[in-house]
XYZ file of N, CA and C in Angstrom:
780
model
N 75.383 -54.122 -2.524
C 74.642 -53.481 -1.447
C 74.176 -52.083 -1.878
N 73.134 -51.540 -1.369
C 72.590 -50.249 -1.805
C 73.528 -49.425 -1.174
N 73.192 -47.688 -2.039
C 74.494 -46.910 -1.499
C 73.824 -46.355 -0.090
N 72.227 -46.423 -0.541
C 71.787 -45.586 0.732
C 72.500 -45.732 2.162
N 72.724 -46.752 2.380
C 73.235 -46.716 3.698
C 74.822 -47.853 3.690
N 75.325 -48.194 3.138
C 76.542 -48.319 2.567
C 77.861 -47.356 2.162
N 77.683 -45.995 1.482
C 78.340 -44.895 1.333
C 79.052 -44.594 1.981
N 79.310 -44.133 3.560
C 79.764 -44.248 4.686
C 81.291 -45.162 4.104
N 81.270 -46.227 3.869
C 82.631 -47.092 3.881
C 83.002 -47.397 2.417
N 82.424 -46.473 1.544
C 82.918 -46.671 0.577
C 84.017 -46.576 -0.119
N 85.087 -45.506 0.353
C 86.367 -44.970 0.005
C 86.924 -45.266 1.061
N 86.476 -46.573 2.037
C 87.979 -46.927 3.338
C 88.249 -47.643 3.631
N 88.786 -48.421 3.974
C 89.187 -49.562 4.510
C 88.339 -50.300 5.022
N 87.651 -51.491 5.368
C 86.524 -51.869 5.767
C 87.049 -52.055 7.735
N 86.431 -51.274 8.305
C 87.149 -51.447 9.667
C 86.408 -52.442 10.068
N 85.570 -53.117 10.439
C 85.089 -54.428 10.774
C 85.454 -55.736 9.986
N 86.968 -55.598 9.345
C 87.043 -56.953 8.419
C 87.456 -57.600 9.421
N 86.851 -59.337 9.630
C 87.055 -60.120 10.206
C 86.418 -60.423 11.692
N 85.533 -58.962 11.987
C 83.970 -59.058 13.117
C 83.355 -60.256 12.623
N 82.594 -60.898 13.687
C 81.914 -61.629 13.268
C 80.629 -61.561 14.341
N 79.399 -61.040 13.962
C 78.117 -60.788 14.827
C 77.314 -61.707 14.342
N 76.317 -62.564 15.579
C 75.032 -62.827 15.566
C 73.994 -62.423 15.833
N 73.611 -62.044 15.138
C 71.841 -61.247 15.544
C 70.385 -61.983 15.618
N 69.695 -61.974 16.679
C 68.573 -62.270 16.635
C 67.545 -60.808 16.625
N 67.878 -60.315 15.961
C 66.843 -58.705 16.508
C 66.287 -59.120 14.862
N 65.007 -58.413 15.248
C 64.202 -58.525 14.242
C 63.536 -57.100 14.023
N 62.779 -56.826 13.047
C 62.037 -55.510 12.735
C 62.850 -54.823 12.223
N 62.945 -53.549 12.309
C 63.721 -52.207 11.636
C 64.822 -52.064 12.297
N 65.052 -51.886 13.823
C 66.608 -51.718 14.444
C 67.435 -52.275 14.121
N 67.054 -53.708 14.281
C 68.138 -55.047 14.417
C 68.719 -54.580 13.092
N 68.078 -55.524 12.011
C 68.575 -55.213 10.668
C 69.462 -54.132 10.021
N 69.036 -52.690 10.746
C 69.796 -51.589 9.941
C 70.757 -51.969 11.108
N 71.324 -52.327 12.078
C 72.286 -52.052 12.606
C 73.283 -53.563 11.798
N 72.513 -54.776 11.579
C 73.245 -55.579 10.819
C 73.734 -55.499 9.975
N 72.823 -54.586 8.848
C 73.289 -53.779 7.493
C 74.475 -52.897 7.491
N 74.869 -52.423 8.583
C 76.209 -51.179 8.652
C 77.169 -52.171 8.662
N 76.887 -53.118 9.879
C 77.808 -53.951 10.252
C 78.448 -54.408 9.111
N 77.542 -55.249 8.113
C 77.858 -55.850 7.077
C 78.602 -55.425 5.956
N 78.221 -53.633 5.952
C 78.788 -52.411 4.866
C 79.909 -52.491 5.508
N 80.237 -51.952 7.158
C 81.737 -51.974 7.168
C 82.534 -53.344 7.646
N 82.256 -54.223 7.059
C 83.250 -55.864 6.721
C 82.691 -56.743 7.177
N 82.064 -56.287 8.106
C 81.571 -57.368 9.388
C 80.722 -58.474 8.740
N 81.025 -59.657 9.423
C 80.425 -61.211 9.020
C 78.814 -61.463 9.916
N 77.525 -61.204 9.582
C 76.722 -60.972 9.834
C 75.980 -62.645 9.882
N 75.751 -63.294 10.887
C 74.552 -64.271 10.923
C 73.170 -64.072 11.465
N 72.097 -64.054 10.940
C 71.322 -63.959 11.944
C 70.543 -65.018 12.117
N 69.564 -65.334 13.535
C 68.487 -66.078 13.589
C 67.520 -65.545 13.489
N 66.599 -66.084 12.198
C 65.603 -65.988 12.369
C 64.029 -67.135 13.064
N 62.878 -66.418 13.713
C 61.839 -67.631 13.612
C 61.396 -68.257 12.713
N 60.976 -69.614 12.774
C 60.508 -70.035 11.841
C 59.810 -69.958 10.773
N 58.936 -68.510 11.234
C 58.041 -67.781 10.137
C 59.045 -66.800 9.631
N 60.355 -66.450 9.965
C 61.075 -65.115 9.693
C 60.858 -64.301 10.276
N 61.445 -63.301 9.634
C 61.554 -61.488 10.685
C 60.016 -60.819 9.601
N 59.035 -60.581 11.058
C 58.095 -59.743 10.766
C 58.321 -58.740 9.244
N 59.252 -58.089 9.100
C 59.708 -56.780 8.406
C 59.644 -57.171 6.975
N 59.963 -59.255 6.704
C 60.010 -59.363 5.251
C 58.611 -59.447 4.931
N 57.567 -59.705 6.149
C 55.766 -59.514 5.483
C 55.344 -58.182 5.148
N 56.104 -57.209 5.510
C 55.852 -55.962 6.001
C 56.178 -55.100 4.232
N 57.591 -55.299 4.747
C 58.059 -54.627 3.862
C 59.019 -55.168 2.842
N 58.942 -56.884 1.989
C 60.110 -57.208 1.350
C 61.433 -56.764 0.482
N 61.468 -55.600 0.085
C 61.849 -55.098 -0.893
C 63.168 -54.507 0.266
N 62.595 -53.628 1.047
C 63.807 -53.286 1.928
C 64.106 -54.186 2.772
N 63.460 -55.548 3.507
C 64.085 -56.526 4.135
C 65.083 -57.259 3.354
N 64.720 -57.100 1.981
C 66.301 -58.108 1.310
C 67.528 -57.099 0.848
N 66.881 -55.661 0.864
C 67.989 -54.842 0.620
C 68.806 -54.707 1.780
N 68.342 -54.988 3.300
C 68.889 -54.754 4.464
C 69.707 -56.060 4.559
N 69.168 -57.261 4.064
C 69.736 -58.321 4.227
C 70.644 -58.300 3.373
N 71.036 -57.925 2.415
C 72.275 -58.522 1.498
C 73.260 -59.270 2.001
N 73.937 -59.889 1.322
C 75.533 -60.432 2.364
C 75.070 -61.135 3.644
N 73.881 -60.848 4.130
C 73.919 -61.422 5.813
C 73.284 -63.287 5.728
N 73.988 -64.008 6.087
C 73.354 -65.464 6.200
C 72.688 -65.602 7.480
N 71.554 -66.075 6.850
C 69.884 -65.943 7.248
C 70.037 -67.565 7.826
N 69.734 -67.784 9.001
C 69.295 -68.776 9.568
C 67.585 -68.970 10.073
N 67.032 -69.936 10.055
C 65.611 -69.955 10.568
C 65.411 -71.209 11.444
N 65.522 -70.776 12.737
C 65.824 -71.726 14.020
C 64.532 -71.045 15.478
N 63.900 -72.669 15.112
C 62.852 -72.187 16.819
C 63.675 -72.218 17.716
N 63.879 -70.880 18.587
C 64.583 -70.564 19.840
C 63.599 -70.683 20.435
N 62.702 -71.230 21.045
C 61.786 -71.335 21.885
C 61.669 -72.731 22.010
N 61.869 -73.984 20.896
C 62.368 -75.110 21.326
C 63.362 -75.999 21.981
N 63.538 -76.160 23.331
C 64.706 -76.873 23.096
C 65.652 -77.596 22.741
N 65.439 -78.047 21.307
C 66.185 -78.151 19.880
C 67.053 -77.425 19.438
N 66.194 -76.215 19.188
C 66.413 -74.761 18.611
C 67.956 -74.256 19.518
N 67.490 -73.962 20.648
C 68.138 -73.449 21.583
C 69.404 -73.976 21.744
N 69.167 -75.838 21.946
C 70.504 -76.337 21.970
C 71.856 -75.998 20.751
N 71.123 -75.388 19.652
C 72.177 -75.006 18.253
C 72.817 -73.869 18.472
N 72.010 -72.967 19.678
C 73.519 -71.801 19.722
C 74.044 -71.853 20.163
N 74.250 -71.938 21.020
C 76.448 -72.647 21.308
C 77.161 -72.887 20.191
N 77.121 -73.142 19.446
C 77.624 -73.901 18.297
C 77.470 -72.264 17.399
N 76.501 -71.843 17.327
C 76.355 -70.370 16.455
C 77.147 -69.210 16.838
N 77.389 -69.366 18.944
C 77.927 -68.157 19.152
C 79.305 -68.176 19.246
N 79.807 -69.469 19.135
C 80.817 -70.171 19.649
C 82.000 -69.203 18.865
N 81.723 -68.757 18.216
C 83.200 -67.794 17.170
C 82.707 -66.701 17.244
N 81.575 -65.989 17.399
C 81.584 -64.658 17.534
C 81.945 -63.436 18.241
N 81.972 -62.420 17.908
C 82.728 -61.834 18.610
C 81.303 -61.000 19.424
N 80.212 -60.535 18.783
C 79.380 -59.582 19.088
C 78.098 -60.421 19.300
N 77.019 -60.639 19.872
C 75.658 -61.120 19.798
C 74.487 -59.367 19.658
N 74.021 -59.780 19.253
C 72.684 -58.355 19.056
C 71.450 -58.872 19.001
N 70.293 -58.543 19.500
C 69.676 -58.185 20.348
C 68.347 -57.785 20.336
N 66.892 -57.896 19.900
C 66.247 -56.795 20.432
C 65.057 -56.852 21.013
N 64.868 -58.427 22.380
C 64.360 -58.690 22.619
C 64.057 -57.634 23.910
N 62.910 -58.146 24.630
C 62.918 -57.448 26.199
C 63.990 -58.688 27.051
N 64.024 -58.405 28.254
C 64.919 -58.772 29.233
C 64.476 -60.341 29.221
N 63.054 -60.019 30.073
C 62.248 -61.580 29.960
C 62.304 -62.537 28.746
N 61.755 -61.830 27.732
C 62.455 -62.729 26.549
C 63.426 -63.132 26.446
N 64.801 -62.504 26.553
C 65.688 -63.086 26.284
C 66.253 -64.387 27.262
N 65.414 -64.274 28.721
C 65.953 -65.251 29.707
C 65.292 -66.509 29.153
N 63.958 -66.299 28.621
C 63.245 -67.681 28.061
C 64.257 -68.116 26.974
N 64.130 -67.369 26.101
C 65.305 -68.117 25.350
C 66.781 -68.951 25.696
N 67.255 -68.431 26.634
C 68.483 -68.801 27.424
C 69.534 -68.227 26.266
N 69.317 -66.700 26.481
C 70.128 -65.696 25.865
C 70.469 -64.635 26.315
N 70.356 -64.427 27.445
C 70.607 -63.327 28.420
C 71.506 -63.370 29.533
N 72.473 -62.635 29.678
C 73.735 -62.095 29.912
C 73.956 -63.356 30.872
N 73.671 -63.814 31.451
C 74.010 -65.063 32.876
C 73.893 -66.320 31.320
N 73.517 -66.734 30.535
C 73.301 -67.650 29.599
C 74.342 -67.928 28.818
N 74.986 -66.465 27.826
C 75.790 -66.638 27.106
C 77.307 -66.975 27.543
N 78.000 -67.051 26.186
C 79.263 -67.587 26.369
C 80.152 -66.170 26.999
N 80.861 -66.195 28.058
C 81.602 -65.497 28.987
C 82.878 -64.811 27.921
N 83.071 -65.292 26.730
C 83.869 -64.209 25.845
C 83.220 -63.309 24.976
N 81.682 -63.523 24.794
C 80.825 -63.241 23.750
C 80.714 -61.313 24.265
N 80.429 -60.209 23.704
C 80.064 -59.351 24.107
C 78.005 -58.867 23.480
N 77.675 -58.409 24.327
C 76.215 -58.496 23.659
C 75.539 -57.183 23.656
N 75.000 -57.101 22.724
C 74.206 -55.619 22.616
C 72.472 -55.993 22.446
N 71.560 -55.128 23.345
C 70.527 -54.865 23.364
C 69.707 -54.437 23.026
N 68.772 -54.029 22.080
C 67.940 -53.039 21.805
C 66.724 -53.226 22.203
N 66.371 -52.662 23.406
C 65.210 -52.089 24.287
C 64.162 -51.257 23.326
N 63.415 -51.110 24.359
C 62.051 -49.926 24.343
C 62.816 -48.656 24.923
N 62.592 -48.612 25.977
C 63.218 -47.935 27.182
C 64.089 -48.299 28.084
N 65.027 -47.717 28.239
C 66.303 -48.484 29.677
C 65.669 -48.646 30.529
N 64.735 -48.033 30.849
C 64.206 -47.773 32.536
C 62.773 -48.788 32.462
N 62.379 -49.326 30.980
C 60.931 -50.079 31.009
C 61.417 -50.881 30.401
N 62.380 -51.456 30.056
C 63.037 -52.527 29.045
C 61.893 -53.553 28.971
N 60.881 -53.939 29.543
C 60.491 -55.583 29.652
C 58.827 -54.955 29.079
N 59.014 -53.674 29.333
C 56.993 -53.010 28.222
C 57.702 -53.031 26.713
N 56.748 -53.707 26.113
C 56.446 -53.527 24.848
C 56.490 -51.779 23.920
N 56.252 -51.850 23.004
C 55.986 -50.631 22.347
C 56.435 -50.680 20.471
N 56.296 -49.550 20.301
C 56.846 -49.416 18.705
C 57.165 -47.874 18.441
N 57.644 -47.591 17.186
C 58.360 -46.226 17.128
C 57.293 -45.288 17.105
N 55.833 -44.953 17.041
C 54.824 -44.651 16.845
C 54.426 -44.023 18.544
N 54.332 -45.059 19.364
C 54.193 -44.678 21.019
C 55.301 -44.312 21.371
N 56.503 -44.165 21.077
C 57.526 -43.780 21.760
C 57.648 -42.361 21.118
N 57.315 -41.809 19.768
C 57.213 -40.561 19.755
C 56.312 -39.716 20.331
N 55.227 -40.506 20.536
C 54.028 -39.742 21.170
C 54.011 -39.583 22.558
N 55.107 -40.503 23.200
C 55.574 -40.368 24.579
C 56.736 -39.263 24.477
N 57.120 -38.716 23.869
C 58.124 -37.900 24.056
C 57.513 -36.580 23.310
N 56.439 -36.676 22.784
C 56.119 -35.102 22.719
C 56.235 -35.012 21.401
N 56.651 -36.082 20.090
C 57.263 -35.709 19.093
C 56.316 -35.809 18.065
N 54.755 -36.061 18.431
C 53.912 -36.576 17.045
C 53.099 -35.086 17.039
N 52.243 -34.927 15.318
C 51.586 -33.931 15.638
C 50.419 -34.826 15.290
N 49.350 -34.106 14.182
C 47.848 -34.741 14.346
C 47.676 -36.252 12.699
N 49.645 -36.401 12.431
C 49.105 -37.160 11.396
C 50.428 -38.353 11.255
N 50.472 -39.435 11.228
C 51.252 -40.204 11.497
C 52.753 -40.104 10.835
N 53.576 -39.928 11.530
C 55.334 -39.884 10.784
C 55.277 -39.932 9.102
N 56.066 -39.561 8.762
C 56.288 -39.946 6.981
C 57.900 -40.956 7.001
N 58.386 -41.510 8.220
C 59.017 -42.069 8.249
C 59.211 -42.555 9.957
N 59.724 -43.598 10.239
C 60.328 -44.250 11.415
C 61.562 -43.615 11.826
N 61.161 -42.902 12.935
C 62.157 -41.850 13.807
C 63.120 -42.758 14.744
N 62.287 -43.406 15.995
C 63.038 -44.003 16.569
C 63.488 -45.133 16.334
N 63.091 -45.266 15.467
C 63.749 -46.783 14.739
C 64.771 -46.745 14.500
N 65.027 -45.799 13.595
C 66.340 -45.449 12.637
C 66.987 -44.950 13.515
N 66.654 -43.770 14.248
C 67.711 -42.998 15.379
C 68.111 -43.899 16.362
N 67.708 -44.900 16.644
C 67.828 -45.937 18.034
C 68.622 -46.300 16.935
N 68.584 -46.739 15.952
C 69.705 -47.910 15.396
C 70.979 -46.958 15.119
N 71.042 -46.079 15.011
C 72.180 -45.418 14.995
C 73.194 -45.223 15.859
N 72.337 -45.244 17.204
C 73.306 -45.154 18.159
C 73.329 -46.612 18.561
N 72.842 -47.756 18.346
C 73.356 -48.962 18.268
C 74.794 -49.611 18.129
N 74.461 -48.697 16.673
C 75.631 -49.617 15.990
C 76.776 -48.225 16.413
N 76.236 -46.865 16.820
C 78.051 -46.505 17.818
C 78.155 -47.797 18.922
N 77.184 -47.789 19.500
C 77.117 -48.890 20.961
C 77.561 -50.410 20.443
N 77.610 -50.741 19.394
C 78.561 -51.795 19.120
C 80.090 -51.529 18.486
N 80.033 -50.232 17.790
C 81.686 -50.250 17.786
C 82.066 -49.579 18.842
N 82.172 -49.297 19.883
C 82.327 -49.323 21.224
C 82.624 -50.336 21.926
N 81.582 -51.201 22.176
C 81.522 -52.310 22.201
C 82.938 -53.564 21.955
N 83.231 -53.379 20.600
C 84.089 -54.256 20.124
C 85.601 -53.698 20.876
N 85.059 -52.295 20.866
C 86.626 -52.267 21.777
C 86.961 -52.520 23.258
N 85.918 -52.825 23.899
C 85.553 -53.329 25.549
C 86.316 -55.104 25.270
N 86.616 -55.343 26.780
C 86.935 -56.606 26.981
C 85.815 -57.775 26.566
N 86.528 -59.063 26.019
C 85.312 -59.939 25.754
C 84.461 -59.313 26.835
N 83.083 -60.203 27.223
C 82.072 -60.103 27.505
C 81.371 -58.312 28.185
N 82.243 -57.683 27.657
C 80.874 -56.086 27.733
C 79.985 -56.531 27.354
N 78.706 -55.653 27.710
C 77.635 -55.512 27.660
C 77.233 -53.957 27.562
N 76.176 -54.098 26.781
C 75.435 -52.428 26.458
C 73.794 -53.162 26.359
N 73.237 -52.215 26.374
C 71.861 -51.727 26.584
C 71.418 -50.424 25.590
N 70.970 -50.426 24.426
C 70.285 -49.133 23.648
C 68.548 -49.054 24.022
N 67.705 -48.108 24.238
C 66.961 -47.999 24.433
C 65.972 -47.079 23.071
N 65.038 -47.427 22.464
C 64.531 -46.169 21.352
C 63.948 -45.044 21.612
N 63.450 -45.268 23.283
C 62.822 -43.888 23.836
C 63.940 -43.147 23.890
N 65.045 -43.840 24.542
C 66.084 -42.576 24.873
C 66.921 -42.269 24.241
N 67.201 -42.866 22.906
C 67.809 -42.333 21.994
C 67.021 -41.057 20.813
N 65.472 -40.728 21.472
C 65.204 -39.476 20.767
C 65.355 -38.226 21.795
N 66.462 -38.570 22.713
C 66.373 -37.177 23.554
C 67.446 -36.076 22.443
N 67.896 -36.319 21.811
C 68.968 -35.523 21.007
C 67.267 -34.182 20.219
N 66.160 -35.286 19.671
C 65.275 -34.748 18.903
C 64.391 -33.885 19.706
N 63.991 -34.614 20.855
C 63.429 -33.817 22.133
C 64.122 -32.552 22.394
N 64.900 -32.317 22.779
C 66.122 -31.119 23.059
C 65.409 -29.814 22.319
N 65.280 -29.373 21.731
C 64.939 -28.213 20.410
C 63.483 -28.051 21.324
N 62.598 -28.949 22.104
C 61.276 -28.704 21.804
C 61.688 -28.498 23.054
N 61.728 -28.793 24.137
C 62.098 -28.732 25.359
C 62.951 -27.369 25.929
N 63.477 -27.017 25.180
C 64.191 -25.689 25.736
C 63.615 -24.582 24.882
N 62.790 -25.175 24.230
C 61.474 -23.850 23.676
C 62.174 -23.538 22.118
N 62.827 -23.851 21.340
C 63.364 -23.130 20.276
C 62.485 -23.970 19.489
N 61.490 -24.768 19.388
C 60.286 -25.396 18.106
C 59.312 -25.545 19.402
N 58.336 -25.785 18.152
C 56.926 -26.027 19.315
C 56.403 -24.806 18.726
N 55.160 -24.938 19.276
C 53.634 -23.628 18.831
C 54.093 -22.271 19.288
N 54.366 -21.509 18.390
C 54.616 -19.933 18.986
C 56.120 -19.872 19.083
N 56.929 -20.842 18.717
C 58.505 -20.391 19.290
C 58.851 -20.013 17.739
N 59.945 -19.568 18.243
C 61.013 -18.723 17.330
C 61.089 -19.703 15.567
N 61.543 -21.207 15.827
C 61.242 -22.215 14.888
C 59.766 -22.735 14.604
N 59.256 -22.579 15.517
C 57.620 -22.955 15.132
C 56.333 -22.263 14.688
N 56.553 -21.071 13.750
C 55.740 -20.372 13.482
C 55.811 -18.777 13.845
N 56.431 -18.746 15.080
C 56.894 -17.318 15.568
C 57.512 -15.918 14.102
N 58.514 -16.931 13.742
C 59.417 -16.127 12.302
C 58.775 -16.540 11.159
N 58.055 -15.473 10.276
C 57.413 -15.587 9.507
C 58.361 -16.441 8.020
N 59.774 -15.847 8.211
C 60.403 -16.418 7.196
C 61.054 -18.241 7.311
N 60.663 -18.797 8.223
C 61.030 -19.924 8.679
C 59.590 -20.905 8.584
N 58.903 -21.769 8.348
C 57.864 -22.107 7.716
C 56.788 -23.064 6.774
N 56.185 -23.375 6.635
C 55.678 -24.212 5.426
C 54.687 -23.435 5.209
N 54.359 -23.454 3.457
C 52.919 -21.917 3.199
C 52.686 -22.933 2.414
N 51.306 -23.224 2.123
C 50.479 -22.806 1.216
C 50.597 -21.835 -0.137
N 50.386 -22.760 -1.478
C 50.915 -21.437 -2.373
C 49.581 -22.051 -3.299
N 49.669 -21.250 -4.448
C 48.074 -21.266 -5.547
C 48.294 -22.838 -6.010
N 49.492 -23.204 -6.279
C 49.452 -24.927 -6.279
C 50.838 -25.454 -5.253
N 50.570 -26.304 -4.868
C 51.509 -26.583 -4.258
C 52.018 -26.176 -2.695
N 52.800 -26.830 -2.026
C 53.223 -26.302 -0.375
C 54.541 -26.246 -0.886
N 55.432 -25.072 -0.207
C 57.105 -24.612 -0.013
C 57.097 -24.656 1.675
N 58.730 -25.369 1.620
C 59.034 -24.702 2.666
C 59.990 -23.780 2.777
N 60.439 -22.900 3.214
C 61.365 -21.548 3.657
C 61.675 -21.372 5.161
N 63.263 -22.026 4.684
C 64.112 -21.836 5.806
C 65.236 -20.400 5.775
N 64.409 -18.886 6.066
C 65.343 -18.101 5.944
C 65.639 -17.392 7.197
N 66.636 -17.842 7.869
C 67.493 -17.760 9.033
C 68.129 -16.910 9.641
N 69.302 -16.452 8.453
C 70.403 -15.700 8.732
C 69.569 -14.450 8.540
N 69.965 -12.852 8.686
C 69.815 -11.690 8.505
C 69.742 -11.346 6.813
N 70.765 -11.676 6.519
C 70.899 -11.369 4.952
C 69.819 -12.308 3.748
N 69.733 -13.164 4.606
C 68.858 -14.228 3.790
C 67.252 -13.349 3.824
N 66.594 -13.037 4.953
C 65.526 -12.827 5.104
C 65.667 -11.333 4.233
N 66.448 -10.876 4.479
C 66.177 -9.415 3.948
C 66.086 -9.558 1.978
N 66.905 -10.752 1.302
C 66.685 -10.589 0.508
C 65.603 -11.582 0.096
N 64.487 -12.290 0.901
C 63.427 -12.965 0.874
C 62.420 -11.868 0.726
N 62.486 -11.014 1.642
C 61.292 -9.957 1.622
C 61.870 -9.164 1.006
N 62.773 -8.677 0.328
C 63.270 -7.933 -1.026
C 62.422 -8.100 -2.416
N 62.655 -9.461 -2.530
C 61.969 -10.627 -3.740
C 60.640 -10.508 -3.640
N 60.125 -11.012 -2.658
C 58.663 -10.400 -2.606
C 57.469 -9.183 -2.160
N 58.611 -7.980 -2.362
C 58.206 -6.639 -1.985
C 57.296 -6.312 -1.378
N 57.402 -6.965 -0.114
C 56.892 -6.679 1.569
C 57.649 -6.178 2.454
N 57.135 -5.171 3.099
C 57.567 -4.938 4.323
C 58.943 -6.116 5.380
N 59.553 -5.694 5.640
C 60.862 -7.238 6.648
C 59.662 -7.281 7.726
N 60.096 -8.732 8.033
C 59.452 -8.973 9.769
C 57.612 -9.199 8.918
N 56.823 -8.751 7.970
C 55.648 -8.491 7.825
C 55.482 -10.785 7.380
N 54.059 -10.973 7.710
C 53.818 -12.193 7.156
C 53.840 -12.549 5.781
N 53.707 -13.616 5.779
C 54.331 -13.841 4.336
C 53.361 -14.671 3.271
N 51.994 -15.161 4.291
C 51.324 -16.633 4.238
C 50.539 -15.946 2.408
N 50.175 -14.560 2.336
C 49.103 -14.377 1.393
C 50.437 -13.960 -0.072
N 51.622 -13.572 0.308
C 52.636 -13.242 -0.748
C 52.602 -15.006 -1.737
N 53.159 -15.763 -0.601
C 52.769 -17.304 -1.699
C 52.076 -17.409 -2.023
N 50.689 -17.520 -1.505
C 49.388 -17.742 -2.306
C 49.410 -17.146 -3.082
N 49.922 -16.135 -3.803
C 49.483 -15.618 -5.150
C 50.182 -16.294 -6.218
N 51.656 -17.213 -5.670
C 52.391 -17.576 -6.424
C 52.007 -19.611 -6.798
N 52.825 -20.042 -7.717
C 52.579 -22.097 -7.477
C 53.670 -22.214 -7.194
N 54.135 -23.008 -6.274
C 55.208 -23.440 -5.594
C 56.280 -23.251 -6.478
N 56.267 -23.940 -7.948
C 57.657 -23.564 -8.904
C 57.875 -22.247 -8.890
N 56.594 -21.414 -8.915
C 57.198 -20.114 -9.080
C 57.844 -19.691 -7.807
């Protein structure tokens, strides 16, 4: 397994030895939350559709790195064929996961009145409060205030929603058979929201341009960024580049290339 997201359980005991989860979540959540599972012991099945999980057209290279260890099933849940085989799939598990909307999951006959009454199940939503609207990590930042004028350099709520997932499943495992949880990706970026919302980033604040030594410049080649914070830090920033303290800083880089 890769260390990127494996590391975590590398020097411990595997605390999920002998979990056993089924997942039908597909895309970026599901998977990284299957992938931890799998890093710390846990026995990972998933279903996939007949065409597979969107993510291996997308992106193969990290869909089989996410998959390692996990046995891959490919079953129409929308047939009643399909459908009749999980019983039989959930029948030993301890966890089911999740990341349909509500409605979906009732078509399937996978939603909380459906499953097996020892099974515990985890969700991954849009929103708690819109669970059954559609969306992707792209509109949910731009609903929360978090995009500027050029698209992510990475998947925010994807990754951050799956994080608190997989707390919401080891949680989970310690609740009586059949708990239930609900993760949402809108509302797992309120931690990121927070900073912009009580004014400390954003246009003109203290983190957003306000402190000249805090920043991204422009230099004769190259962009730096400069995070100088503390008191002592800044003073020996504008020491180094023999300016005035507190004075801007944007034309001192430009004379310099980023190495320098």
């Amino acid at each position: 397994m890769s260390a990127w997201w494996s590391w975590d359980y590398s020097l411990l005991m595997q605390p999920l030895d002998g979990i056993r989860v089924v997942s039908i979540a597909l895309n970026v959540p599901g998977p990284l939350v299957a992938a931890k599972v799998r890093a710390a012991g846990g026995h990972v099945t998933k279903v996939e559709p007949p065409g597979g999980d969107p993510l291996e057209g997308f992106c193969p290279a990290w869909y089989h790195d996410l998959h390692s260890g996990i046995t891959i099933r490919r079953i129409d849940l929308k047939s009643d064929a399909g459908q009749a085989e999980m019983p039989a799939i959930l029948a030993d598990a301890d966890l089911f996961l999740s990341s349909q909307r509500p409605a979906a999951l009732a078509r399937l006959r996978l939603d909380a009145a459906s499953l097996p009454p020892h099974l515990r199940s985890l969700n991954i939503v849009g929103e708690i409060g819109h669970a059954d609207i559609a969306g992707h990590d792209l509109t949910y930042l731009a609903k929360a205030g978090l995009l500027g004028r050029e698209v992510p350099r990475t998947l925010i709520a994807d990754v951050l929603g799956a994080e608190h997932a997989f707390a919401a499943a080891l949680l989970l495992l310690r609740e009586p058979e059949g708990a239930r949880a609900e993760v949402g990706l809108y509302d797992s970026l309120a931690p990121l929201v927070a900073p912009l919302q009580y004014g400390l980033t954003g246009p003109g604040t203290l983190l957003g341009g306000a402190l000249p030594a805090y920043g991204i410049y422009e230099t004769r080649e190259g962009r730096i960024a400069v995070a100088a914070l503390e008191p002592h830090f800044q003073k020996r920033l504008y020491e180094e580049l023999k300016v005035p303290p507190g004075s801007a800083l944007a034309m001192s880089f430009r004379a310099q290339t980023a190495q320098e």
